[in-house]
Coordinates of C-alpha atoms and ligand atoms in Angstrom, one line a residue:
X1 CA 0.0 0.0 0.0
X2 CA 1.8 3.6 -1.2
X3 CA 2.0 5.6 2.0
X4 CA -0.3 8.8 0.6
X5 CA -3.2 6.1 0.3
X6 CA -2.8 6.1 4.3
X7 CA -2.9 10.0 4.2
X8 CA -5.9 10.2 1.7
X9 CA -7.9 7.6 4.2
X10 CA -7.0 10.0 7.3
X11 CA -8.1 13.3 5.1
X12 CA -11.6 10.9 4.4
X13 CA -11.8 10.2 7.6
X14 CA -11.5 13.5 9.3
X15 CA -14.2 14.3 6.4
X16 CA -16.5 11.8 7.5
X17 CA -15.6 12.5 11.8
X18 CA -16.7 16.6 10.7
X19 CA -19.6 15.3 9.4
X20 CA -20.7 13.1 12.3
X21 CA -19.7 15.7 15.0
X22 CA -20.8 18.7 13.1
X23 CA -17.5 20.7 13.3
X24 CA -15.9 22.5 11.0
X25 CA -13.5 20.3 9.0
X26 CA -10.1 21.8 10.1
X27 CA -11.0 21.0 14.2
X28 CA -11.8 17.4 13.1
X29 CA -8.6 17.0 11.2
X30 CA -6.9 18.5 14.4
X31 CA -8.9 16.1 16.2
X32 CA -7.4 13.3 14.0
X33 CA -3.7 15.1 14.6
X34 CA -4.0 14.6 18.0
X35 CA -4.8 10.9 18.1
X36 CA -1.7 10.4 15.7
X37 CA 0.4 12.5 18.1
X38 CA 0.7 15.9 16.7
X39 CA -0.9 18.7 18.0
X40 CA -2.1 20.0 14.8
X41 CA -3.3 18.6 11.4
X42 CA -0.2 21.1 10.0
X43 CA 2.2 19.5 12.1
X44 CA 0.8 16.2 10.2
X45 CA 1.5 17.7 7.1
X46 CA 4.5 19.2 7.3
X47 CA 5.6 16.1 8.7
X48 CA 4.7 14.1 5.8
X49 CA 6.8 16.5 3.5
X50 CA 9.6 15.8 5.5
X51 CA 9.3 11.7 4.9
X52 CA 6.7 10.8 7.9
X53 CA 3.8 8.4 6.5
X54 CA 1.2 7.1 8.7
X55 CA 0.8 3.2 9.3
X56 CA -2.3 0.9 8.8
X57 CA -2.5 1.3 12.8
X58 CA -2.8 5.1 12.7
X59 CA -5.4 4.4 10.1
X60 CA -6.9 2.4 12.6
X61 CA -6.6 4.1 15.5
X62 CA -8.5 7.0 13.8
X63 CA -11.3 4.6 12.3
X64 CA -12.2 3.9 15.7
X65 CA -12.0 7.7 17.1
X66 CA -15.0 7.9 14.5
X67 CA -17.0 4.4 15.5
X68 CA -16.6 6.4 19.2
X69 CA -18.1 9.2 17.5
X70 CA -21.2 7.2 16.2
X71 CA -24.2 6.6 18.5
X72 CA -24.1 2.8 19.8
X73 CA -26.4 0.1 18.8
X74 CA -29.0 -0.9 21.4
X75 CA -27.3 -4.2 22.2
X76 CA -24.0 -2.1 23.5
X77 CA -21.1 -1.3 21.0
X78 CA -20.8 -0.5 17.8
X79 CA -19.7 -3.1 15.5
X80 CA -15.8 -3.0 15.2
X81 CA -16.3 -0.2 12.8
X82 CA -15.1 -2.4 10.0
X83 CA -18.1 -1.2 7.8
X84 CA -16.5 2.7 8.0
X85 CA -13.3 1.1 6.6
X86 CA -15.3 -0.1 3.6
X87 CA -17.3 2.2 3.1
X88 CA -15.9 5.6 3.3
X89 CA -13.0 4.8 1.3
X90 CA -12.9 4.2 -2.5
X91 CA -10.8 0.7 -1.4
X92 CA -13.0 -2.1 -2.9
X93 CA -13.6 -0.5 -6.5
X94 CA -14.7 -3.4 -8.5
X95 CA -14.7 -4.3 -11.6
X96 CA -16.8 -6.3 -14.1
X97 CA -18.3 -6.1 -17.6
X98 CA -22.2 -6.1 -19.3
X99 CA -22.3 -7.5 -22.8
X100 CA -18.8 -7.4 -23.0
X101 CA -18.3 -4.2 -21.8
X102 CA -15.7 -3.2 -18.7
X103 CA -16.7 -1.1 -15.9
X104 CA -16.0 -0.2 -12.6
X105 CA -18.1 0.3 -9.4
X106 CA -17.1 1.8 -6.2
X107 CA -18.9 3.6 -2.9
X108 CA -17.8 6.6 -1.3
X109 CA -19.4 8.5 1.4
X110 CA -22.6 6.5 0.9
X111 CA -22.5 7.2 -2.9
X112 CA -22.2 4.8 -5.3
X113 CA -20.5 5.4 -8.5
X114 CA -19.9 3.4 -11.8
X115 CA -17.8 4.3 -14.5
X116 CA -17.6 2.8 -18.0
X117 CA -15.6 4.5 -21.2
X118 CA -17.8 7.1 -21.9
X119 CA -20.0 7.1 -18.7
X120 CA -20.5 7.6 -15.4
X121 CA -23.6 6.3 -13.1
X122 CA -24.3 8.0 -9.7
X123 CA -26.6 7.0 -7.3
X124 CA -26.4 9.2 -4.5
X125 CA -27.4 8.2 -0.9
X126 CA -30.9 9.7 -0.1
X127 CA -32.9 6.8 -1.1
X128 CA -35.3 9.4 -2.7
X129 CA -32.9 11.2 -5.1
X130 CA -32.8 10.5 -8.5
X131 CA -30.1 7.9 -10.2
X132 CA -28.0 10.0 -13.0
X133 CA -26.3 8.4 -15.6
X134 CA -24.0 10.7 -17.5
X135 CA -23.1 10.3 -21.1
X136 CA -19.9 11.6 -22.9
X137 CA -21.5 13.1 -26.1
X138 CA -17.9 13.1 -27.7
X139 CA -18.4 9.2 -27.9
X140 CA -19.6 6.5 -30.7
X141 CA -23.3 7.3 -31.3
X142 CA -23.5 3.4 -31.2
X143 CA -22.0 3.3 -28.2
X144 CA -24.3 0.5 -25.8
X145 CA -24.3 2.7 -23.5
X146 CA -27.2 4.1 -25.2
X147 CA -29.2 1.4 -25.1
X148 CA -31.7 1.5 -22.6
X149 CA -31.4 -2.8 -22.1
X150 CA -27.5 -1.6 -20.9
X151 CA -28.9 1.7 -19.0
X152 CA -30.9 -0.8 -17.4
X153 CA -28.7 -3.3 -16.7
X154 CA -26.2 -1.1 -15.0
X155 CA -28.7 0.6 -12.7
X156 CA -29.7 -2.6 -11.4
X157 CA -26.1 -3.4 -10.7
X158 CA -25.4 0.1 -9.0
X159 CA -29.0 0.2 -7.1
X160 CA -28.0 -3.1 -5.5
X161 CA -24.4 -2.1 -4.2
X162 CA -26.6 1.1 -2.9
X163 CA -28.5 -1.3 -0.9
X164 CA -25.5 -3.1 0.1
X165 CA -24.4 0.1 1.3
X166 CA -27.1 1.3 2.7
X167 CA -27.3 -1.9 4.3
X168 CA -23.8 -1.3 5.8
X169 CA -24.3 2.3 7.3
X170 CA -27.8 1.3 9.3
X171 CA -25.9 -1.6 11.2
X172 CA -23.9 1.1 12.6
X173 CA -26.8 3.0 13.7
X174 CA -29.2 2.3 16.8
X175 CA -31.9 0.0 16.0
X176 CA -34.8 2.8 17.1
X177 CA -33.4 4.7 13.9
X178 CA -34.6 2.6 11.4
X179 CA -37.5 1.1 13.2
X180 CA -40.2 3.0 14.8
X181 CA -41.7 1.8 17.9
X182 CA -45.9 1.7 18.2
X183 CA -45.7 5.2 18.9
X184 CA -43.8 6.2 15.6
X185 CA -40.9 7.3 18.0
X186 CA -37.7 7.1 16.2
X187 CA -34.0 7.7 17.3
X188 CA -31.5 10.4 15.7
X189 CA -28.7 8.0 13.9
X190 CA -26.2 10.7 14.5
X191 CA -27.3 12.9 17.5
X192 CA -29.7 10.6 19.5
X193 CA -32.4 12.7 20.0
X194 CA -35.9 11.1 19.7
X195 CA -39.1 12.1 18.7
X196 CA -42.4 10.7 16.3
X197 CA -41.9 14.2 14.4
X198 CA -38.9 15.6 12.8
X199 CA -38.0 19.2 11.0
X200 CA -36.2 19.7 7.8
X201 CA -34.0 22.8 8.0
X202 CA -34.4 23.2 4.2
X203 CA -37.6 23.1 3.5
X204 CA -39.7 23.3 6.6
X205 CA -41.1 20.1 5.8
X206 CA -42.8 18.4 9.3
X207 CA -42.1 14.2 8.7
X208 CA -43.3 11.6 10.8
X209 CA -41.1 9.2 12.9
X210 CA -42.0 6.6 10.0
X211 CA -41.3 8.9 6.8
X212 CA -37.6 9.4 8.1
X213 CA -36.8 6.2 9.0
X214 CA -38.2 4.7 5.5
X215 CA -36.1 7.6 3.7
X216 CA -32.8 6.8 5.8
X217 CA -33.0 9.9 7.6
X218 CA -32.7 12.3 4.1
X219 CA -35.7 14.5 3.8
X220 CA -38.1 12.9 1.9
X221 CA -39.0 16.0 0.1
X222 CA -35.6 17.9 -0.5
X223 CA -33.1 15.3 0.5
X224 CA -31.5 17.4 3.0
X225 CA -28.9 14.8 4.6
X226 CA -29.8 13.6 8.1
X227 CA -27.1 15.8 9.9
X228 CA -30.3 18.7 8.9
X229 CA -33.2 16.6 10.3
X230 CA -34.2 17.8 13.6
X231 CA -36.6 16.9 16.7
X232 CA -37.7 20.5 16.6
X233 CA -37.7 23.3 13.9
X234 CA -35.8 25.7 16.6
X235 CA -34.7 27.9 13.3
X236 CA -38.1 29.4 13.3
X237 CA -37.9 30.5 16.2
X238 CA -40.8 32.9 17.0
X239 CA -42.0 32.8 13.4
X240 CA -45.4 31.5 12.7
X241 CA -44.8 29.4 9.7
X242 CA -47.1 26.9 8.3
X243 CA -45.0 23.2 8.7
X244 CA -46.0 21.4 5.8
X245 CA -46.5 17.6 6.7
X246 CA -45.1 14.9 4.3
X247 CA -47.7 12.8 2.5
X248 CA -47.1 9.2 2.5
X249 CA -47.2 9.3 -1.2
X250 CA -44.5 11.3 -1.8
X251 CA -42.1 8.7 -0.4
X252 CA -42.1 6.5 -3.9
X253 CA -38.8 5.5 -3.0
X254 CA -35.9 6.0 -5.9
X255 CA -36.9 7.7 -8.7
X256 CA -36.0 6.7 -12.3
X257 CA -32.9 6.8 -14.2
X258 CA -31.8 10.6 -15.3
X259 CA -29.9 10.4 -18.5
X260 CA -27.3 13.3 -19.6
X261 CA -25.6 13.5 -22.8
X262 CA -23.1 15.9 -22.4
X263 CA -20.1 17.0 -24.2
X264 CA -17.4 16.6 -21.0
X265 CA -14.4 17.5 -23.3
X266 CA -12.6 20.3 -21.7
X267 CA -12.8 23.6 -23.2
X268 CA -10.7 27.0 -22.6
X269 CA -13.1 29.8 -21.6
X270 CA -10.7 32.7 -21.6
X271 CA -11.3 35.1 -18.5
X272 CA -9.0 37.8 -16.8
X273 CA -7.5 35.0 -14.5
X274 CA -6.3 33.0 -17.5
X275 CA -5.1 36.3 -19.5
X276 CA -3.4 37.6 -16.7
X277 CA -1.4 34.6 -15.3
X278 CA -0.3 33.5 -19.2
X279 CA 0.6 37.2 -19.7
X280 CA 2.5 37.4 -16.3
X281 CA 4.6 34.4 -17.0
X282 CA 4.9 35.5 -21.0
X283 CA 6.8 39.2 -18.8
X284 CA 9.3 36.7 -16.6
X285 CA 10.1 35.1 -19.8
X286 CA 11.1 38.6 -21.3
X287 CA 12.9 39.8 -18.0
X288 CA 16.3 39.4 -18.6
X289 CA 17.6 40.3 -14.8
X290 CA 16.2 40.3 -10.9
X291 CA 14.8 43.4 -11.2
X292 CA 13.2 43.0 -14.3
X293 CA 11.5 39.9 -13.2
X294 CA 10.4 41.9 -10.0
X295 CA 9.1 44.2 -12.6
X296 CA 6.9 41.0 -14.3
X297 CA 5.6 39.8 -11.0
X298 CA 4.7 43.5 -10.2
X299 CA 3.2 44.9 -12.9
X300 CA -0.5 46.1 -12.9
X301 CA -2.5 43.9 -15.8
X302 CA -5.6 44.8 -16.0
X303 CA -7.7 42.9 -17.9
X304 CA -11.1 44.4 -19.9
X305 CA -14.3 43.1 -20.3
X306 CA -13.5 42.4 -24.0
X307 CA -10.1 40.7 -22.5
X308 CA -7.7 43.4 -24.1
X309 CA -5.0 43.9 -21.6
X310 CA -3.4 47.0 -19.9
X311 CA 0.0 46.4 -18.6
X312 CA 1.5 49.1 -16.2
X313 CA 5.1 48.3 -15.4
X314 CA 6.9 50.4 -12.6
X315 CA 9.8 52.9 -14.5
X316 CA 12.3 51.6 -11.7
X317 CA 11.4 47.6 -12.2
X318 CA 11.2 47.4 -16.3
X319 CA 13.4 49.6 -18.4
X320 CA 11.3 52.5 -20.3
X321 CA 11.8 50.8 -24.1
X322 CA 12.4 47.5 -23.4
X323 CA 9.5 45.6 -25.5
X324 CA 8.0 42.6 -23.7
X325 CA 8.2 40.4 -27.3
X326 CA 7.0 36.9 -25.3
X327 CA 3.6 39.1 -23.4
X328 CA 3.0 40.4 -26.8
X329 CA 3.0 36.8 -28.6
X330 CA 1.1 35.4 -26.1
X331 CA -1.6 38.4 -26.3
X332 CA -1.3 37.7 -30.3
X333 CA -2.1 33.9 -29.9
X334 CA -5.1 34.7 -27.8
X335 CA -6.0 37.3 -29.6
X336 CA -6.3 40.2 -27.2
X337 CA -4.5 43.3 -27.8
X338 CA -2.2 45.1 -25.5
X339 CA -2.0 48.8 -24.3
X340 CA 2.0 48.9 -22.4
X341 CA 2.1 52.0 -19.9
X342 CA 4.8 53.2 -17.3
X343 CA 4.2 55.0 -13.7
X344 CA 6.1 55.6 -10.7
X345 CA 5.1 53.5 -7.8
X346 CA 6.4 52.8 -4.0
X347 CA 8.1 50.1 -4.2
X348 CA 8.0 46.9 -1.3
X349 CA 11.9 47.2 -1.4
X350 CA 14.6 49.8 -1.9
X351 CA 17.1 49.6 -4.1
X352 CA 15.4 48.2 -7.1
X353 CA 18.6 49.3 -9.4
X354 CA 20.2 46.4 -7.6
X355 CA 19.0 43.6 -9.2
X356 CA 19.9 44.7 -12.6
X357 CA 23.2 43.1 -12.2
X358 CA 22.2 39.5 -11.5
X359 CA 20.1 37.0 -12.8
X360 CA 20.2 35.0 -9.7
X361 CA 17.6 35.9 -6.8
X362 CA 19.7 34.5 -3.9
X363 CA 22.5 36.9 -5.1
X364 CA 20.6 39.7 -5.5
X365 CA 18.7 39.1 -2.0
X366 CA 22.6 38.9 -0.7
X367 CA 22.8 42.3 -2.5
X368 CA 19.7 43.9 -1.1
X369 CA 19.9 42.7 2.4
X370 CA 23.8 44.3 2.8
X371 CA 22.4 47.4 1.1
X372 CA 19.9 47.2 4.1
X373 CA 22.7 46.4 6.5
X374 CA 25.0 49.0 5.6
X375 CA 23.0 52.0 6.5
X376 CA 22.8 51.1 10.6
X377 CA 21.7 53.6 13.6
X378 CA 25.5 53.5 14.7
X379 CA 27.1 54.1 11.4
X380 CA 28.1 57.7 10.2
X381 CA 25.4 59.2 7.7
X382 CA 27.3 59.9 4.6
Ligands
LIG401 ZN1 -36.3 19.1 3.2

């Protein structure tokens, strides 16, 4: 196993703990820091940079931190949290083929997704959410995956590894949360509250203790996830707003098959981020010295709506008829055109003559900093 997988699980994890707890992501991944020994997730960082990878038993250790962090099932424990490890982490992609044709199926964070050449099937969590099967339009118009037996064929597959999955996450939960008792009273899978009526903080909607548990906890009406399902709809506060119960029949269970034809080939959409980062690094090729490179990274580009370019260099940084031939090129290429002006600005550093003399920035930062040093309280002024 390469070392970084162990880094990605911990990132997933941390993911999934923030989730669980409702904190922000960065305290759960300090959270996670502190179980491996750090104090902070940048210590964790930084010392993977410097050749530190975590084990399988940091991996472990951190798995269970987030089967603590789970509610218990009613006959004690949790399960050794061995479900987590599956199904958080893209580990057990699969593979297999329909009518000859490869394909590969994986979960991650209770989404399951197939991909074929081509195509790509999602069916998300929420049990009430449409499956969306997304087609490359760039591909063979007899491609299979336009037939709707193949469509068919490969929702089946990905709708039963949802079940599987789904299968997985409620025998972590408390039995209460997916079975109501004779008084529809259901329990919270994450927080534990319980109550026969629960609050969407989306959409207002009012669902009974049977609704949620049938819809895994997602709101049956916007699929809000369960972390924004709650015993009471304190967000209204005071308000008086009408709570609109959930009929029975709008819980039809997964809708069908969404297909997309869409053409995923990349394509450059020229804005004033792309202009001026291709123009910038067009100037540092044209700088031929330290301070005329200061000059590139400094200059004012202004970008307009039409994405013609203004380029302000400062009269101490570029020198006053030095054309910048590589910023021009580029501007030709995308077809912009280029206005070139000169002003006097305050510079961040003294000295900017300095760096005319080297091409090197260590030397001239030598060069700058002995400038700076020569010119001491205790030394005559000249
Ligand atoms: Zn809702």
């Amino acid at each position: 196993m390469k070392p970084t997988y162990y880094l990605k699980e911990l990132k997933e994890l941390s993911k999934r703990y923030a989730r669980a707890q409702q904190v922000p992501l960065h305290k759960a991944r300090d959270t996670v820091a502190e179980v491996l020994g750090f104090s902070h997730w940048n210590d964790v960082t930084k010392a993977h940079r410097a050749g530190w990878t975590p084990t399988k038993e940091h991996v472990s250790a951190v798995e269970s931190l987030l089967v603590e962090a789970l509610p218990g099932d009613e006959a004690g424990g949790p399960r050794s949290g061995s479900f987590i490890g599956d199904s958080t982490l893209e580990t057990d992609v699969k593979h297999g083929t329909i009518d000859g044709h490869e394909y590969s199926i994986s979960a991650s964070m209770g989404d399951v997704h197939m991909h074929g050449t081509g195509w790509h099937l999602h069916v998300p969590e929420a049990p009430n959410r449409e499956p969306r099967l997304e087609i490359a339009k760039q591909i063979k118009h007899e491609a299979p995956v336009y037939e709707a037996a193949f469509q068919q064929e490969a929702l089946a597959i990905a709708i039963n590894r949802a079940e599987q999955v789904r299968a997985g996450i409620a025998s972590d939960w408390p039995r209460r949360s997916t079975k109501p008792d004779n008084d529809d009273l259901v329990r919270h899978p994450i927080h534990g509250a319980e109550s026969n009526e629960w609050f969407c903080l989306h959409c207002d909607a009012s669902i009974t203790g049977a609704q949620i548990a049938k819809s895994f906890w997602h709101c049956p009406r916007c699929d809000a996830s369960p972390l924004d399902v709650f015993e009471s709809p304190w967000w209204l506060g005071e308000q008086d707003v009408q709570l609109e119960p959930i009929a029975d029949n709008e819980l039809n269970g997964r809708p069908e098959l969404v297909v997309d034809v869409l053409d995923t080939r990349l394509k450059l959409e020229l804005d004033a981020e792309k202009v001026t980062l291709l123009i910038r690094s067009a100037l540092v090729d044209d700088a031929s010295n330290v301070s005329e490179r200061l000059g590139a990274l400094f200059a004012d580009i202004f970008v307009h709506d039409d994405n013609d370019v203004c380029i302000t260099f400062d009269e101490d940084l570029w020198p006053e008829h030095k054309e910048p031939v590589s910023a021009l090129a580029v501007a030709a290429q995308l077809g912009v055109n280029v206005d070139l002006e000169l002003c006097l600005r305050e510079l961040p550093i003294a000295w900017p003559g300095l760096g005319e003399h080297t091409k090197s920035t260590v030397e001239y930062t030598e060069m700058m900093l002995n400038a700076y040093a020569s010119q001491r309280a205790d030394k005559d002024v000249e």
